[in-house]
PDB file of C-alpha atoms and ligand atoms in Angstrom:
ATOM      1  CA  UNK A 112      55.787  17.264  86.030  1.00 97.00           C
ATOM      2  CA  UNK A 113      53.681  14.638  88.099  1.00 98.00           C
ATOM      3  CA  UNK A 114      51.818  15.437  90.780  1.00 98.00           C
ATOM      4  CA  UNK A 115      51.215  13.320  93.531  1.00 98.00           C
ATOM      5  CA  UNK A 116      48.060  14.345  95.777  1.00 98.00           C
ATOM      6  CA  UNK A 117      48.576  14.551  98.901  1.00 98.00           C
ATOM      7  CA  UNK A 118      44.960  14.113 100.933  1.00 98.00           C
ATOM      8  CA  UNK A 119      45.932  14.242 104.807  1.00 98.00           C
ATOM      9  CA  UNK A 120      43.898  17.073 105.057  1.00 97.00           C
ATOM     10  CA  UNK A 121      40.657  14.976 104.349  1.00 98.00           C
ATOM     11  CA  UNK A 122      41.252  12.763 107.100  1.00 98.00           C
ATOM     12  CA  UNK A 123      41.895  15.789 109.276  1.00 97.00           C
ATOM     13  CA  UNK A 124      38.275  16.973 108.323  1.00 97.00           C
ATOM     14  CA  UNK A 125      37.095  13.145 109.392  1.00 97.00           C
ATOM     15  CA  UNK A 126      38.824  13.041 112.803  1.00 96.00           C
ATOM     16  CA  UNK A 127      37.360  16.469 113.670  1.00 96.00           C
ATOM     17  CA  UNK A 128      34.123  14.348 114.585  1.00 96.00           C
ATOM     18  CA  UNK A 129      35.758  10.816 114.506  1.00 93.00           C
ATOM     19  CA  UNK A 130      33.076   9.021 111.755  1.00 93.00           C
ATOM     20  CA  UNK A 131      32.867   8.377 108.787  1.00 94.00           C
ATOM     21  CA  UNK A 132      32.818  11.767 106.124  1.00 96.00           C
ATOM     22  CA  UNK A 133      35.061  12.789 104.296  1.00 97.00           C
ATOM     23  CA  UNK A 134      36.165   9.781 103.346  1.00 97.00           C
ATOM     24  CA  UNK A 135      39.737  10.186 101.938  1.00 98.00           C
ATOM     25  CA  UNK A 136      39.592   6.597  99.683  1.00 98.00           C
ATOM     26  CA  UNK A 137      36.994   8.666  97.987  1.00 98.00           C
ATOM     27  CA  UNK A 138      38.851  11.609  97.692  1.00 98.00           C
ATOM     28  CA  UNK A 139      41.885   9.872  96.080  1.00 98.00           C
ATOM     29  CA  UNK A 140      39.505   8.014  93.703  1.00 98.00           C
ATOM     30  CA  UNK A 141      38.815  11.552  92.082  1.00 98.00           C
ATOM     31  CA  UNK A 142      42.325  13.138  92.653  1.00 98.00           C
ATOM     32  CA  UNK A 143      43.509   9.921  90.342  1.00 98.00           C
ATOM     33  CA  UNK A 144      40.579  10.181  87.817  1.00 98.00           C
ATOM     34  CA  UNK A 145      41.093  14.395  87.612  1.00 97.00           C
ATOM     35  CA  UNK A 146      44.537  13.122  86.301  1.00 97.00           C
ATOM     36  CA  UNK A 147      46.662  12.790  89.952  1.00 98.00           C
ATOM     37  CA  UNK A 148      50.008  10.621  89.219  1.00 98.00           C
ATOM     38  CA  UNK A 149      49.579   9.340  92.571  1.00 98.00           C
ATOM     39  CA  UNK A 150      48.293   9.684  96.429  1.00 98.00           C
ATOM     40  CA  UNK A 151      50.441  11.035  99.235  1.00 98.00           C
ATOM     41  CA  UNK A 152      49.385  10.410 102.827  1.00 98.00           C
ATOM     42  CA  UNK A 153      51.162  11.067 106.359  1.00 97.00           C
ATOM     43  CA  UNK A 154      50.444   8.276 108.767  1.00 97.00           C
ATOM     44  CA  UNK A 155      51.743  10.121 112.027  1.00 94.00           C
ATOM     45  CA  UNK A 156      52.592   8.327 115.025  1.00 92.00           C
ATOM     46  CA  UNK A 157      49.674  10.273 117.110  1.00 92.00           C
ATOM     47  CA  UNK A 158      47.403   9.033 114.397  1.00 93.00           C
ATOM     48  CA  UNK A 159      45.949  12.264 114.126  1.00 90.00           C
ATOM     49  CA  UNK A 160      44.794  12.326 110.255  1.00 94.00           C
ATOM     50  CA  UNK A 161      45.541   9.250 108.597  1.00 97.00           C
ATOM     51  CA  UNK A 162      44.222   5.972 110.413  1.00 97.00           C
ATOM     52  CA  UNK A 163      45.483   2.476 109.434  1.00 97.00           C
ATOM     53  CA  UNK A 164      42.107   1.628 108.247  1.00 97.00           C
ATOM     54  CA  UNK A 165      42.582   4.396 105.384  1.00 98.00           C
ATOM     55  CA  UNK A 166      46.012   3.032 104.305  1.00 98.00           C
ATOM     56  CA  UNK A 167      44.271  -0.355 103.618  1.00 98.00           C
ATOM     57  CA  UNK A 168      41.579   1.055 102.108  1.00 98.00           C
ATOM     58  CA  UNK A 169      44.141   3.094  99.257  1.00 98.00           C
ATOM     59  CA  UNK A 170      46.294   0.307  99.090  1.00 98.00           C
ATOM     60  CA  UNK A 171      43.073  -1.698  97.667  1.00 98.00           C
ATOM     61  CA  UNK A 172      41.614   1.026  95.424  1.00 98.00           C
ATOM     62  CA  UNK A 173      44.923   3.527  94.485  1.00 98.00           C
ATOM     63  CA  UNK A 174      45.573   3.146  90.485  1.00 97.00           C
ATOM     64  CA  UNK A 175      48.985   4.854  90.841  1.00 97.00           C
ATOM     65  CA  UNK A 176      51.381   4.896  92.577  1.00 98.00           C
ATOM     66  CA  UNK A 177      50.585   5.433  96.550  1.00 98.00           C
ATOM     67  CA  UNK A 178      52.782   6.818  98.732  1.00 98.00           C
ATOM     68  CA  UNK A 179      53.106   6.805 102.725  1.00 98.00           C
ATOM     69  CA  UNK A 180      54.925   9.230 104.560  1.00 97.00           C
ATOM     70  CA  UNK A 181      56.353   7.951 107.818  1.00 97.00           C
ATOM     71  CA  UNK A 182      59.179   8.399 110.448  1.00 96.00           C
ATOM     72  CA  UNK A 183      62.314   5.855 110.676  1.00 96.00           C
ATOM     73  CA  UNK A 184      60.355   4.226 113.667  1.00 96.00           C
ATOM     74  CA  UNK A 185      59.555   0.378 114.407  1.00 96.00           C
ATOM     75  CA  UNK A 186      55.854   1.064 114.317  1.00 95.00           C
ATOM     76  CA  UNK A 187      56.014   2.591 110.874  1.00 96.00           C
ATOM     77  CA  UNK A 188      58.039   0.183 109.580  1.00 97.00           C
ATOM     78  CA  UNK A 189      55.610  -2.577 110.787  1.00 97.00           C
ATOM     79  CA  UNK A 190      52.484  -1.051 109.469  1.00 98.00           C
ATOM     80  CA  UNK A 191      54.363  -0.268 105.568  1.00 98.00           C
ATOM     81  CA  UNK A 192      55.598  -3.802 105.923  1.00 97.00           C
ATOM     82  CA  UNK A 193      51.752  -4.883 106.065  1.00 98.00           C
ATOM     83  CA  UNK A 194      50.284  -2.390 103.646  1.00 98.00           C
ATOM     84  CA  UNK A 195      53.359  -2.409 101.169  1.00 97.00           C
ATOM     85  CA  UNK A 196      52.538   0.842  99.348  1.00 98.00           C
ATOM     86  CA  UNK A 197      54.852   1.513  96.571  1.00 98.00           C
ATOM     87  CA  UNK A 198      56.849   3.880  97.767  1.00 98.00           C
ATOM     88  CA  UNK A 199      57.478   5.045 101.401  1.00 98.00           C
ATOM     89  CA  UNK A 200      58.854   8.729 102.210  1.00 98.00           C
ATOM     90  CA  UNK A 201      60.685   9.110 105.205  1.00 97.00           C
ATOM     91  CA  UNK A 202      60.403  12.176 107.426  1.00 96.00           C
ATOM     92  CA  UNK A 203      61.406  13.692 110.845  1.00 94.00           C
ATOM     93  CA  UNK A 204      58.151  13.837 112.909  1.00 85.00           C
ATOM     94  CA  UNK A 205      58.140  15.903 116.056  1.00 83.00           C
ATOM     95  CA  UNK A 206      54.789  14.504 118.184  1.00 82.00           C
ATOM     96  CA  UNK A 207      53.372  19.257 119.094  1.00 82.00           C
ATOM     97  CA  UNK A 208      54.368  19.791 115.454  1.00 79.00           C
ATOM     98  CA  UNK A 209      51.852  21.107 113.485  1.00 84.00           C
ATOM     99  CA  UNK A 210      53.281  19.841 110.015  1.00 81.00           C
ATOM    100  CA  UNK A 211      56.719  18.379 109.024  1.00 80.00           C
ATOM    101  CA  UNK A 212      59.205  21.284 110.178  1.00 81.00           C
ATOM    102  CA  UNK A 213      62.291  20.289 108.488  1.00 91.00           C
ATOM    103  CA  UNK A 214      64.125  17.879 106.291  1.00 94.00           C
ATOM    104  CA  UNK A 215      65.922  14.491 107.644  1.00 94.00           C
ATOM    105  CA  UNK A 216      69.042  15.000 109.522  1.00 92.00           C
ATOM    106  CA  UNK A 217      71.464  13.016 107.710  1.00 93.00           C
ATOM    107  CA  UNK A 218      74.862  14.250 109.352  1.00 91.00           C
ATOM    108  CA  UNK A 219      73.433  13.536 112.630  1.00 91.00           C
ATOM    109  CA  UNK A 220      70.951  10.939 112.504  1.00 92.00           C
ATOM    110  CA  UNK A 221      72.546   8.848 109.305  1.00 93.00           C
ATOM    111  CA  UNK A 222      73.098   5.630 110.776  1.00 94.00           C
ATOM    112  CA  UNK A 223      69.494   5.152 111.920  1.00 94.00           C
ATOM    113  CA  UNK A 224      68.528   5.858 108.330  1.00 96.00           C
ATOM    114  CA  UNK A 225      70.462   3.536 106.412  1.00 96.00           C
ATOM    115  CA  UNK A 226      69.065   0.927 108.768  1.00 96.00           C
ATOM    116  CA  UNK A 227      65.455   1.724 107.577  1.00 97.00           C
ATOM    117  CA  UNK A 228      66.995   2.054 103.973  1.00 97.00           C
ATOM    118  CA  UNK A 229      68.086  -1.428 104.344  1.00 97.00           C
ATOM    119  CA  UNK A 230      64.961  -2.695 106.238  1.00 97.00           C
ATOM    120  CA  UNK A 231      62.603  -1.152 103.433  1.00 97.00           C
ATOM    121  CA  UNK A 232      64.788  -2.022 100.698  1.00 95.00           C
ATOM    122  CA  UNK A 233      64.384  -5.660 101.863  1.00 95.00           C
ATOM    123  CA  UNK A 234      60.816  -5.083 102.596  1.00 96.00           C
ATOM    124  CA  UNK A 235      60.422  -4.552  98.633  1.00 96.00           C
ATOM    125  CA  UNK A 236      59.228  -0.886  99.301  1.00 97.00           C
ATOM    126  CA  UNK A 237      60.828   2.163  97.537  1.00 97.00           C
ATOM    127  CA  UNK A 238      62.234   4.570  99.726  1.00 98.00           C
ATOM    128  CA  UNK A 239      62.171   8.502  99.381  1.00 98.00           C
ATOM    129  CA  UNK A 240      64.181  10.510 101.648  1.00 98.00           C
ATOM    130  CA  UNK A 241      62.676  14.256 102.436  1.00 98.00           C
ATOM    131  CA  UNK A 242      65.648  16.163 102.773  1.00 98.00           C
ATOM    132  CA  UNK A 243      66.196  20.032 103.148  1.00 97.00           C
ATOM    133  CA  UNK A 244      68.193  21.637  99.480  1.00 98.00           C
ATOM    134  CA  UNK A 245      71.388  22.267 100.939  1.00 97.00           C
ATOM    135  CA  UNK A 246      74.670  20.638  99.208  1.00 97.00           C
ATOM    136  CA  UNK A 247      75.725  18.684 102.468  1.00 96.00           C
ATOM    137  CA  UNK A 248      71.889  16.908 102.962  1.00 97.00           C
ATOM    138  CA  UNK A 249      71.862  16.094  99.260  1.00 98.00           C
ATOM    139  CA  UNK A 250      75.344  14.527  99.370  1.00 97.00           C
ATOM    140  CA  UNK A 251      74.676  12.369 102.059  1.00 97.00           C
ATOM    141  CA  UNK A 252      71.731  11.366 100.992  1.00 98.00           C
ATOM    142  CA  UNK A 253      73.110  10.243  97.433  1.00 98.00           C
ATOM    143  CA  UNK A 254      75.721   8.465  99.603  1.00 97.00           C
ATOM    144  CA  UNK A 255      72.416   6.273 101.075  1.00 96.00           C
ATOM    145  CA  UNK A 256      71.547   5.458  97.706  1.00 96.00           C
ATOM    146  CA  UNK A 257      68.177   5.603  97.979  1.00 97.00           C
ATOM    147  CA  UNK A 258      65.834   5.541  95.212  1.00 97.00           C
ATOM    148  CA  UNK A 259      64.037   9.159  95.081  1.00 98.00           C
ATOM    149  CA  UNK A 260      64.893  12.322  97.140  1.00 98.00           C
ATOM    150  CA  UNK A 261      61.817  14.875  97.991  1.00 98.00           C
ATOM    151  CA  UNK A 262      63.403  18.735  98.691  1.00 98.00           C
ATOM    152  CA  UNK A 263      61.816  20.726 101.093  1.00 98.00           C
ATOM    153  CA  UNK A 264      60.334  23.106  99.858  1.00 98.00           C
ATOM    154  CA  UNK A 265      59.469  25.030 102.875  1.00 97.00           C
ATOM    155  CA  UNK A 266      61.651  27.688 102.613  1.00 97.00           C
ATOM    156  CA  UNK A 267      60.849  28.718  98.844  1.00 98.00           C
ATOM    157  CA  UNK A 268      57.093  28.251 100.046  1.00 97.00           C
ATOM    158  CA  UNK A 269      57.540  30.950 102.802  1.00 96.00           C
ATOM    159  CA  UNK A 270      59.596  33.389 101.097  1.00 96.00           C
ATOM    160  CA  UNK A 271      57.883  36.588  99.972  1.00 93.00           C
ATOM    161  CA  UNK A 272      57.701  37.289  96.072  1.00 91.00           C
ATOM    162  CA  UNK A 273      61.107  38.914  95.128  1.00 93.00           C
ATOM    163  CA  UNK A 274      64.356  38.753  95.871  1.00 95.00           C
ATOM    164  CA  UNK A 275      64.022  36.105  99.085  1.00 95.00           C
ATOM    165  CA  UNK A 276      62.032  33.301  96.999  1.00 96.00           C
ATOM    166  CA  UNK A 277      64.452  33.739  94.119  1.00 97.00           C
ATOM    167  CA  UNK A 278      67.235  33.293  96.233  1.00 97.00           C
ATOM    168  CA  UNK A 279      65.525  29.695  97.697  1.00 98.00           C
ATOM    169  CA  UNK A 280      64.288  28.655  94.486  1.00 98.00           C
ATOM    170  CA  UNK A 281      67.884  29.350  93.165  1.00 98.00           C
ATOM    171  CA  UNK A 282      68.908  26.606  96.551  1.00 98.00           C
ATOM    172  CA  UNK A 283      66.413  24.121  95.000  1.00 98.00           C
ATOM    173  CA  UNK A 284      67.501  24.170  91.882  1.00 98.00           C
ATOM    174  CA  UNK A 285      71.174  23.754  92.380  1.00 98.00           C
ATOM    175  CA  UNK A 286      70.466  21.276  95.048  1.00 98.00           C
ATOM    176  CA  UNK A 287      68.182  19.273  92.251  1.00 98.00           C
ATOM    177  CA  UNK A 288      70.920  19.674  90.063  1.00 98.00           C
ATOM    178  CA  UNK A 289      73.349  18.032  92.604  1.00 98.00           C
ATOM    179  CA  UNK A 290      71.027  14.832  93.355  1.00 98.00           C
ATOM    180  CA  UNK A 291      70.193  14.083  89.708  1.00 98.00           C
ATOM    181  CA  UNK A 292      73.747  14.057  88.569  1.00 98.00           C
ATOM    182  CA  UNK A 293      74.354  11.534  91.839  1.00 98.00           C
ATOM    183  CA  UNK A 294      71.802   9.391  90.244  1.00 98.00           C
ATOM    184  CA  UNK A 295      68.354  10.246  92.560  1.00 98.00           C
ATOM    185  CA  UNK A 296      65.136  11.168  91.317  1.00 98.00           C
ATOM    186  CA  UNK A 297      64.535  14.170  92.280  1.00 98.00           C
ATOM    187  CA  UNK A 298      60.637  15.052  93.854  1.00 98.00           C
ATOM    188  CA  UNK A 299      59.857  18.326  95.697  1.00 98.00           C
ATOM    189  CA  UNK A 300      57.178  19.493  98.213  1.00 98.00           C
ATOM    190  CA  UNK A 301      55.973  21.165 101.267  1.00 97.00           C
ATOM    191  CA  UNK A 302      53.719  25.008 101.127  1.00 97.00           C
ATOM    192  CA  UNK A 303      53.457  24.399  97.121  1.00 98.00           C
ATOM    193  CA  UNK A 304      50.285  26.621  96.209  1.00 97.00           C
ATOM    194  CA  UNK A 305      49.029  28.085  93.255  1.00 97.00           C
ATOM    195  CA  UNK A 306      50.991  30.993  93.278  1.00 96.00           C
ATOM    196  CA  UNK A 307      54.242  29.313  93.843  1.00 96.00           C
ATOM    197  CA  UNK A 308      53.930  25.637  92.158  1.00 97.00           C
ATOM    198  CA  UNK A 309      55.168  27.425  88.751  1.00 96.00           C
ATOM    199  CA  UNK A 310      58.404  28.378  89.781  1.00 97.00           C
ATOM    200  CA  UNK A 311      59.055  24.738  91.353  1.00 98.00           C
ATOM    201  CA  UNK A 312      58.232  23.279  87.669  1.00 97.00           C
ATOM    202  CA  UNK A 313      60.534  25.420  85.897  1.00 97.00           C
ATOM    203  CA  UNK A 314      63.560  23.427  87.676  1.00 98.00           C
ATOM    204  CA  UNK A 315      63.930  20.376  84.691  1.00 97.00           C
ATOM    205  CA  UNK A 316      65.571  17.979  87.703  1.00 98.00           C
ATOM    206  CA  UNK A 317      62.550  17.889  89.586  1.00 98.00           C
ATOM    207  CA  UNK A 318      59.982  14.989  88.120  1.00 98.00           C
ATOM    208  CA  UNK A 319      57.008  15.375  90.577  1.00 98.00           C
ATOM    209  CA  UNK A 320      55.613  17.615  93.377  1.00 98.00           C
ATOM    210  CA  UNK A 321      53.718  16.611  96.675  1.00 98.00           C
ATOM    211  CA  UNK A 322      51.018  19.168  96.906  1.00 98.00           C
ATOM    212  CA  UNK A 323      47.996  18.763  99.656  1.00 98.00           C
ATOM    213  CA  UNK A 324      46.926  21.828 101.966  1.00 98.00           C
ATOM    214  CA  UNK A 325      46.535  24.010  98.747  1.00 98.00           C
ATOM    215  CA  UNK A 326      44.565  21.530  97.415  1.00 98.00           C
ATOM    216  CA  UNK A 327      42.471  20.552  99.599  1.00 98.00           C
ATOM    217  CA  UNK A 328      41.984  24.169 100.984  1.00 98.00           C
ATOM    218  CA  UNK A 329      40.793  24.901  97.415  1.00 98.00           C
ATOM    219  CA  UNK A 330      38.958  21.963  97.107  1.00 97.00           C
ATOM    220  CA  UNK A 331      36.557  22.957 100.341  1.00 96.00           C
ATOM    221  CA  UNK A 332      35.882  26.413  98.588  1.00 97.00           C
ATOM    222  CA  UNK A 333      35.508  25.562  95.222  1.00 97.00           C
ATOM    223  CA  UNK A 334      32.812  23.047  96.404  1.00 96.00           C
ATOM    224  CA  UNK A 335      30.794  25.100  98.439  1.00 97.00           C
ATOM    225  CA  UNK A 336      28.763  26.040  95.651  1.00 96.00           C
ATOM    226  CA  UNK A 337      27.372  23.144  94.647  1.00 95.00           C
ATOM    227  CA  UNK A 338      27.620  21.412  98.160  1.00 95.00           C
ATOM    228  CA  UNK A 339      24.278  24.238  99.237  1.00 96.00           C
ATOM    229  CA  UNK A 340      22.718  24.384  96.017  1.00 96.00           C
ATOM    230  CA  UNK A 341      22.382  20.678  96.642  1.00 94.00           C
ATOM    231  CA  UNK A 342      21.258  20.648 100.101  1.00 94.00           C
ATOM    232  CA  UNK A 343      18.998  23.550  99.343  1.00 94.00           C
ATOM    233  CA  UNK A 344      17.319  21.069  96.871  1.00 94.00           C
ATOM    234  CA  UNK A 345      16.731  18.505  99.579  1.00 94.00           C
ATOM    235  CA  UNK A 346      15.158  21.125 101.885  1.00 94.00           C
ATOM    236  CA  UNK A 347      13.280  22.926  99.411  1.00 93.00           C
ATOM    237  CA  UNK A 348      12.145  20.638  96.367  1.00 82.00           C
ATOM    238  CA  UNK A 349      13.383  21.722  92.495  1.00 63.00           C
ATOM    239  CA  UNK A 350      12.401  24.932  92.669  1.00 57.00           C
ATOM    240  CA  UNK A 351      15.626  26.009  95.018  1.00 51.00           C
ATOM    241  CA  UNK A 352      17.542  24.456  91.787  1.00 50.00           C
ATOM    242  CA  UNK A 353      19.828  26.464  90.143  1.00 49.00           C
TER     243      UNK A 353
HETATM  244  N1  PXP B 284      56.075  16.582 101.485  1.00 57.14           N
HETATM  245  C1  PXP B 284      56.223  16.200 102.780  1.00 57.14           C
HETATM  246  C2  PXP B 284      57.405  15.389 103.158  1.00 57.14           C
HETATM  247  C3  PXP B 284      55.257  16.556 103.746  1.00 57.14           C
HETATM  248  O1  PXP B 284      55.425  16.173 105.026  1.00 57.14           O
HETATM  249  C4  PXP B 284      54.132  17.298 103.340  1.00 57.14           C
HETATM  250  C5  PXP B 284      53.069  17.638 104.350  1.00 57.14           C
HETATM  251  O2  PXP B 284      52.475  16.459 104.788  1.00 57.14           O
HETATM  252  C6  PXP B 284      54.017  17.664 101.992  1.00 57.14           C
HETATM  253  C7  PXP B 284      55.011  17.313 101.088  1.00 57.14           C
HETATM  254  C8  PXP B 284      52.855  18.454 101.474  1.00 57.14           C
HETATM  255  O3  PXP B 284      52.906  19.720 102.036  1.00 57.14           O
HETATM  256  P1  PXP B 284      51.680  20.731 101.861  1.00 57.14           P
HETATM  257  O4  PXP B 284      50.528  20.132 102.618  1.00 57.14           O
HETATM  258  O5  PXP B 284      52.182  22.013 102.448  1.00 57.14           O
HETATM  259  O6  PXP B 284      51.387  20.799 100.396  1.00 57.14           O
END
């Protein structure tokens, strides 16, 4: 299973004071070399993590495979066409949201996304489609063609241990089964933690997970730590050391 890091929530840190730390470049320099198939980022169209600068700055120094999640929008598709990270994801983006709320709507909204499809295809870029598991998204998304489907994993994230999130990981897994056999690669994401990654791995369709509030929430406390035993050094001389 790959994992592809998704580091949003290091910009998010940065914008809370607009300079210059955390630097997420930095942060997906050590998400690759801790073993990270790739880097996920959101660049929203409020710009509220993410800033064009950053995508640059990843597309100059990621190893893997770096990918952009964006809405079907003009200004996305302008900026992707400029950065040309290897693979683009496409999502619904609602400006109050707090974090993607759903997968694409493909009955309604299908013919504006087979236009960016088409647009990205010819812009050299793979496309992803995030789409929610249910048999009617997944077959008109393998209608589209496009390279890689990512299932929401939202609902499976929310459910409570039991009977609920073996019902929705049961909805994953059939609709994995349903977009590998129409020929998509099948990625999942959305409220993966470390309680709930393991069940998401056990489904064989699914090649690679998008994974970043978990992370980086674990990330902040697993590095407290050392982040004041360090600064305690630099007020007090070695003898604060550990
Ligand atoms: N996949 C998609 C399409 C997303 O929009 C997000 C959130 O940016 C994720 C995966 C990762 O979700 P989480 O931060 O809950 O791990």
């Amino acid at each position: 299973m790959r994992l592809s890091v998704n580091i949003d929530h290091v910009a998010t840190l940065r914008q809370a004071r607009k300079g210059r730390d955390p630097e997420p470049v930095t942060a997906a320099a050590l998400a690759e070399l801790a073993g990270g198939h790739g880097i996920t980022v959101h660049l929203r169209a409020d710009r509220r993590h993410m800033q064009e600068r950053d995508l640059y700055l990843l597309r100059e120094t990621v190893r893997r495979t770096l990918n952009v999640e964006v809405a079907a929008t003009p200004d996305g598709l302008a900026v992707m066409k400029a950065v040309k990270p290897d693979q683009v994801t496409l999502v619904p983006e609602r400006p109050e949201e707090l974090t993607t709320e759903g997968g694409l709507d493909l009955l309604g909204r299908r013919a504006e996304v087979a236009e960016y499809l088409a647009l990205y295809r010819e812009a050299g870029i793979t496309v992803s489609l995030f789409i929610n598991p249910d048999a009617a998204s997944v077959r008109a998304a393998v209608k589209l063609r496009p390279a890689i489907v990512e299932l929401n994993t939202a609902e499976y994230g929310a459910a409570a241990a039991g009977a609920a999130r073996d019902a929705a990981l049961d909805r994953v897994r059939e609709a994995a089964r349903l977009a590998a056999k129409g020929g998509l690669a099948v990625h999942a994401g959305h409220d993966l933690n470390y309680l709930n990654a393991g069940g998401i791995a056990s489904v064989g369709e699914i090649v690679e997970v998008s994974i970043g509030h978990a992370l980086v929430a674990r990330a902040a406390l697993t590095g407290i730590d050392a982040a004041v035993r360090e600064m305690l050094a630099r007020l007090n001389g070695s003898k604060e050391e550990a």
